[in-house]
PDB file of C-alpha atoms in Angstrom:
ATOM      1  CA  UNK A   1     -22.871 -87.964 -49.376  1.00  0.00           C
ATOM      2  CA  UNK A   2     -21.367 -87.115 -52.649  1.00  0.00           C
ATOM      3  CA  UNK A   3     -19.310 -83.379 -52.986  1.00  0.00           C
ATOM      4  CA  UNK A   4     -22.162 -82.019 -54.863  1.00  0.00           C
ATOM      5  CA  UNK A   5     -24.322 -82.534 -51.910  1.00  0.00           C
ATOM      6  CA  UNK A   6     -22.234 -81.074 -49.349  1.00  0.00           C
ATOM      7  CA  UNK A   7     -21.682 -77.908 -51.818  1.00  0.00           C
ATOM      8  CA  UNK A   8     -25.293 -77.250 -51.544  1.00  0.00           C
ATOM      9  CA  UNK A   9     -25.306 -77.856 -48.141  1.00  0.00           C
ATOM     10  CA  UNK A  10     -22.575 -74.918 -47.634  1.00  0.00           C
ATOM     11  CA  UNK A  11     -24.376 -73.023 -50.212  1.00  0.00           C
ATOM     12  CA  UNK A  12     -27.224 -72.806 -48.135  1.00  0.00           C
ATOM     13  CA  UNK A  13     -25.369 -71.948 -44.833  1.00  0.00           C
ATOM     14  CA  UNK A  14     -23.745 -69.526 -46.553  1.00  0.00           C
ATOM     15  CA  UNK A  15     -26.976 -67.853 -47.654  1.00  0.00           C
ATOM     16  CA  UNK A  16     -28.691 -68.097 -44.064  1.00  0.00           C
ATOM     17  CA  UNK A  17     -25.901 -66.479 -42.770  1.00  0.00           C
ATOM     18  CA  UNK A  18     -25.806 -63.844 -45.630  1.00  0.00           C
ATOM     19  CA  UNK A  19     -28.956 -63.011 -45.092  1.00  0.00           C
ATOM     20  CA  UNK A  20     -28.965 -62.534 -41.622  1.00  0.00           C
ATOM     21  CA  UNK A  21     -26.143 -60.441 -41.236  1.00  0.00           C
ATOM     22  CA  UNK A  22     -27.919 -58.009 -44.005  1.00  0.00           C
ATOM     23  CA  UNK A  23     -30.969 -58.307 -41.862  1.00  0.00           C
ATOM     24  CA  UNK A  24     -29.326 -56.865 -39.332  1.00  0.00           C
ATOM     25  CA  UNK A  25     -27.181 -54.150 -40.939  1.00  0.00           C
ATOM     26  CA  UNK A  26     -30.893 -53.010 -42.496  1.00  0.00           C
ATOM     27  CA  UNK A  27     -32.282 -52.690 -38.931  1.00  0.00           C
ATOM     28  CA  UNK A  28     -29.343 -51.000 -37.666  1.00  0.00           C
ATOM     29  CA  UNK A  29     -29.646 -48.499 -40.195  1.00  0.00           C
ATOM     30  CA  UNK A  30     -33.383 -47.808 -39.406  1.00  0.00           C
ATOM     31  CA  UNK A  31     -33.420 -48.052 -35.610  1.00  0.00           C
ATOM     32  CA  UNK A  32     -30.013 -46.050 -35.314  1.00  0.00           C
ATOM     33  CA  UNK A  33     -31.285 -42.046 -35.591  1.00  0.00           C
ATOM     34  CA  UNK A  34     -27.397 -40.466 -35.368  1.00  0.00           C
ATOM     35  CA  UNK A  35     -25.532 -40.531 -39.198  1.00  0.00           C
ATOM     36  CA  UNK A  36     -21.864 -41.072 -36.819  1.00  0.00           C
ATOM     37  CA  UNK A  37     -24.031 -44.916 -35.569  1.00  0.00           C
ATOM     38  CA  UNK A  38     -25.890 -45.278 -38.675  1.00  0.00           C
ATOM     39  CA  UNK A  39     -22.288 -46.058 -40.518  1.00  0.00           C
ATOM     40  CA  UNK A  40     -20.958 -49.061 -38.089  1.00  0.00           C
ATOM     41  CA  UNK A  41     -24.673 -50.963 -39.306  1.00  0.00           C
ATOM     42  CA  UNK A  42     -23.968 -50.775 -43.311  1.00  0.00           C
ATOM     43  CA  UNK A  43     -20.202 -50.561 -43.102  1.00  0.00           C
ATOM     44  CA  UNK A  44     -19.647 -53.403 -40.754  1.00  0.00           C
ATOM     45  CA  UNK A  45     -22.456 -55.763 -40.934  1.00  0.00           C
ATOM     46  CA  UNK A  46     -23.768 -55.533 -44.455  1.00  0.00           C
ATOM     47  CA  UNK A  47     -20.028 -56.053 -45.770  1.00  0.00           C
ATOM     48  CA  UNK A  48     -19.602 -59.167 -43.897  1.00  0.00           C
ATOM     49  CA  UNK A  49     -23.463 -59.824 -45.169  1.00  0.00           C
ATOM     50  CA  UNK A  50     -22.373 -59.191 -48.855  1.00  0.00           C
ATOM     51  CA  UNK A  51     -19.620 -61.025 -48.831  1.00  0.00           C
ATOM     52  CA  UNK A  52     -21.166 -63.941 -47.321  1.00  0.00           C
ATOM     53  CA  UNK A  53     -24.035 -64.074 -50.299  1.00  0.00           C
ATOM     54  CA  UNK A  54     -21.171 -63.745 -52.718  1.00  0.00           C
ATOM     55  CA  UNK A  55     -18.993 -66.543 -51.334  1.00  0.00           C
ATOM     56  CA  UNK A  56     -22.170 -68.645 -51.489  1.00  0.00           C
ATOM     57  CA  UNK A  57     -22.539 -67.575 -55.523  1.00  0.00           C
ATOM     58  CA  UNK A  58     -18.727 -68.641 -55.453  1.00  0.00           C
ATOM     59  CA  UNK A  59     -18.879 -71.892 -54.181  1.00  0.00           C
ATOM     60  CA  UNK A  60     -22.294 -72.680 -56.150  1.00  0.00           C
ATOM     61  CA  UNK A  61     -20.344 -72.030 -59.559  1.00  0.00           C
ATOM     62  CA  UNK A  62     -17.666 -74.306 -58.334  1.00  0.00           C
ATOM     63  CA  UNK A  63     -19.791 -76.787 -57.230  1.00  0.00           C
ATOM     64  CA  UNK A  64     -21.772 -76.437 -60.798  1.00  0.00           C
ATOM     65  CA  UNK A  65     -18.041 -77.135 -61.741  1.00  0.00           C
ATOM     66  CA  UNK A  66     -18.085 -73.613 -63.822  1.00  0.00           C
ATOM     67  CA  UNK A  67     -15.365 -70.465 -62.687  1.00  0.00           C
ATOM     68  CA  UNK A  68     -16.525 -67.247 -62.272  1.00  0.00           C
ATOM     69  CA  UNK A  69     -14.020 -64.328 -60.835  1.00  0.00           C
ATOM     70  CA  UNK A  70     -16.573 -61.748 -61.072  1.00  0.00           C
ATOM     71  CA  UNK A  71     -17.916 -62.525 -57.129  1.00  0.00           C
ATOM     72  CA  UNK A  72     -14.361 -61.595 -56.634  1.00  0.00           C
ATOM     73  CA  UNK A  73     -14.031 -58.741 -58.351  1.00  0.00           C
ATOM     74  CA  UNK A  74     -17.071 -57.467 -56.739  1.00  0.00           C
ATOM     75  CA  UNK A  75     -15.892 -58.899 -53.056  1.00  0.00           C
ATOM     76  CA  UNK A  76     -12.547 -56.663 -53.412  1.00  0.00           C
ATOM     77  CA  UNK A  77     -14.430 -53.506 -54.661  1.00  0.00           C
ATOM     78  CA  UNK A  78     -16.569 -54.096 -51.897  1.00  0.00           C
ATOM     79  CA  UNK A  79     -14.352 -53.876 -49.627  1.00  0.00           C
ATOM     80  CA  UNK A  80     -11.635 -51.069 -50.895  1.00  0.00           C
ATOM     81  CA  UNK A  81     -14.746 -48.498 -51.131  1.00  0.00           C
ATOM     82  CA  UNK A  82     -17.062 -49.066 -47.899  1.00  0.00           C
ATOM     83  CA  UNK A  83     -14.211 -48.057 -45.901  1.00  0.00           C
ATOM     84  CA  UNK A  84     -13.334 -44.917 -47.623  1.00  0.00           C
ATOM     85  CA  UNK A  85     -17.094 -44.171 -47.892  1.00  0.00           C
ATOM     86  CA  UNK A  86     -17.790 -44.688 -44.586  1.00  0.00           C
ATOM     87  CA  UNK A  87     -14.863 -41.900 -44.221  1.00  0.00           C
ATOM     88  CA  UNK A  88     -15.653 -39.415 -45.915  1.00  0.00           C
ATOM     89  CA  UNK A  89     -19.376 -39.435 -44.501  1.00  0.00           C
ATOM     90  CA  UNK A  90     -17.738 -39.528 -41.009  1.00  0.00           C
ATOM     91  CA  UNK A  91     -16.084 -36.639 -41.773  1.00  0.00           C
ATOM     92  CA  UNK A  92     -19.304 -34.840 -43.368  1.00  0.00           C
ATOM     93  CA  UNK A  93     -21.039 -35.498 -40.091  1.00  0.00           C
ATOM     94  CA  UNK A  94     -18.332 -33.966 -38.217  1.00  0.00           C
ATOM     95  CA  UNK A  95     -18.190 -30.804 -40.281  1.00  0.00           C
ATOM     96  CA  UNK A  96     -21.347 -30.150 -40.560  1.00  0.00           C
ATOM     97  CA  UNK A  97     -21.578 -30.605 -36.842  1.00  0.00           C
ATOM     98  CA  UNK A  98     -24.842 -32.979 -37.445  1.00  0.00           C
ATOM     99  CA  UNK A  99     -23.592 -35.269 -34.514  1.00  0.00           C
ATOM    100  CA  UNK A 100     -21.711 -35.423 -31.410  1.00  0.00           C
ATOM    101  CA  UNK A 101     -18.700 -33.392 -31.398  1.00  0.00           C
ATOM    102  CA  UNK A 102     -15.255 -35.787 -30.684  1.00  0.00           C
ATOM    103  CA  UNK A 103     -13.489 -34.886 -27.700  1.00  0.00           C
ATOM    104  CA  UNK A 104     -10.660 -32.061 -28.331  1.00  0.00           C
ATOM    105  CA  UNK A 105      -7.662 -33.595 -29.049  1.00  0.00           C
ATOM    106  CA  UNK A 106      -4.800 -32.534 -27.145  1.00  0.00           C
ATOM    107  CA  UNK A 107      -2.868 -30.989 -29.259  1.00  0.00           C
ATOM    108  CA  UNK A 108      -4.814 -29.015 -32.001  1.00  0.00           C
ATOM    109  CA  UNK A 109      -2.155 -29.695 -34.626  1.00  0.00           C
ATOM    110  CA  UNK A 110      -2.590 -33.657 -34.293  1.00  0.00           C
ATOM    111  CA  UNK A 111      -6.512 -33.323 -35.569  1.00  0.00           C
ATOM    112  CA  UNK A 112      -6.649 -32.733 -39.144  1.00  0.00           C
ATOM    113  CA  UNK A 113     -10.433 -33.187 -39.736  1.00  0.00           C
ATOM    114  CA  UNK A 114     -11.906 -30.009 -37.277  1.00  0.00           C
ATOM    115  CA  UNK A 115      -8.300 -28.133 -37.513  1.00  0.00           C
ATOM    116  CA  UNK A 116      -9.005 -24.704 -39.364  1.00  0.00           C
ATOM    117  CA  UNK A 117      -6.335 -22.773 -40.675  1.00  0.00           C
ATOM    118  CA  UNK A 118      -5.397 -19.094 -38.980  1.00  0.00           C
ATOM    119  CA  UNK A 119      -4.514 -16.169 -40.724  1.00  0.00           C
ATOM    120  CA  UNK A 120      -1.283 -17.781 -40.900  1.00  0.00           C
ATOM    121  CA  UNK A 121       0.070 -17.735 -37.784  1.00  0.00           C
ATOM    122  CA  UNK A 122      -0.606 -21.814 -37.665  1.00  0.00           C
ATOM    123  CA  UNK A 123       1.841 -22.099 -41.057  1.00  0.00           C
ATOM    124  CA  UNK A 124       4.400 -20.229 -39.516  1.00  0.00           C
ATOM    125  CA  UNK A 125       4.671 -22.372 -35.625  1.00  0.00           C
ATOM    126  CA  UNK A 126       4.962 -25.085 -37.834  1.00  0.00           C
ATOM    127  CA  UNK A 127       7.918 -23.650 -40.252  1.00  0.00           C
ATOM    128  CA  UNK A 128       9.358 -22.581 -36.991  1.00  0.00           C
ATOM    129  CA  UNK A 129       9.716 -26.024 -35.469  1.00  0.00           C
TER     130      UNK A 129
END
């Protein structure tokens, strides 16, 4: 078996796997019917799916014996901004009180996402302490 060979071998793996881990992010996201376990299926699972089809374009370039840095490029944008996105749409939900509300924390100044300000009386405990 010659390197070429086993390169396309891996290739293909890493497309099976890919694709199944995007298969499965995709049905997550259409079975799940709350936006707070909607996130975990695109966030999580598609990532890892993404990343997998990209490492496969990756190692086919190599094995082509070409370079190519933009699967890495795209692999580190990737994952910087599904993160963050997933976040910030977290955070929506819990606003907007379109899911299940998180326990109360046990101190109200420790939980910065449902905290509201007071008429003030909040600024000044805290310049107090």
């Amino acid at each position: 078996m010659t390197a070429q060979i086993i390169g396309i071998y891996v290739v293909a793996l890493s497309l099976l796997v890919g694709s199944a881990f995007v298969l499965v992010g995709m049905i997550g996201l259409l079975k799940f019917n709350d936006p707070m376990t909607r996130l975990h299926a695109p966030t999580k699972v598609g990532t890892m799916g993404i990343g997998m089809l990209l490492l496969a374009s990756m190692i086919h370039t190599f094995v082509l014996g070409e370079t190519s840095m933009h699967e890495v490029l795209i692999m580190a944008f990737l994952f910087v901004t599904a993160p963050i996105s997933a976040n910030f749409i977290a955070k929506v939900s819990i606003h907007r009180r379109s899911c299940e509300t998180p326990p109360p924390p046990l101190r109200d100044d420790t939980w910065s996402t449902l905290s509201s300000p007071d008429t003030g009386s909040k600024v000044e405990a805290l310049v107090k302490d």
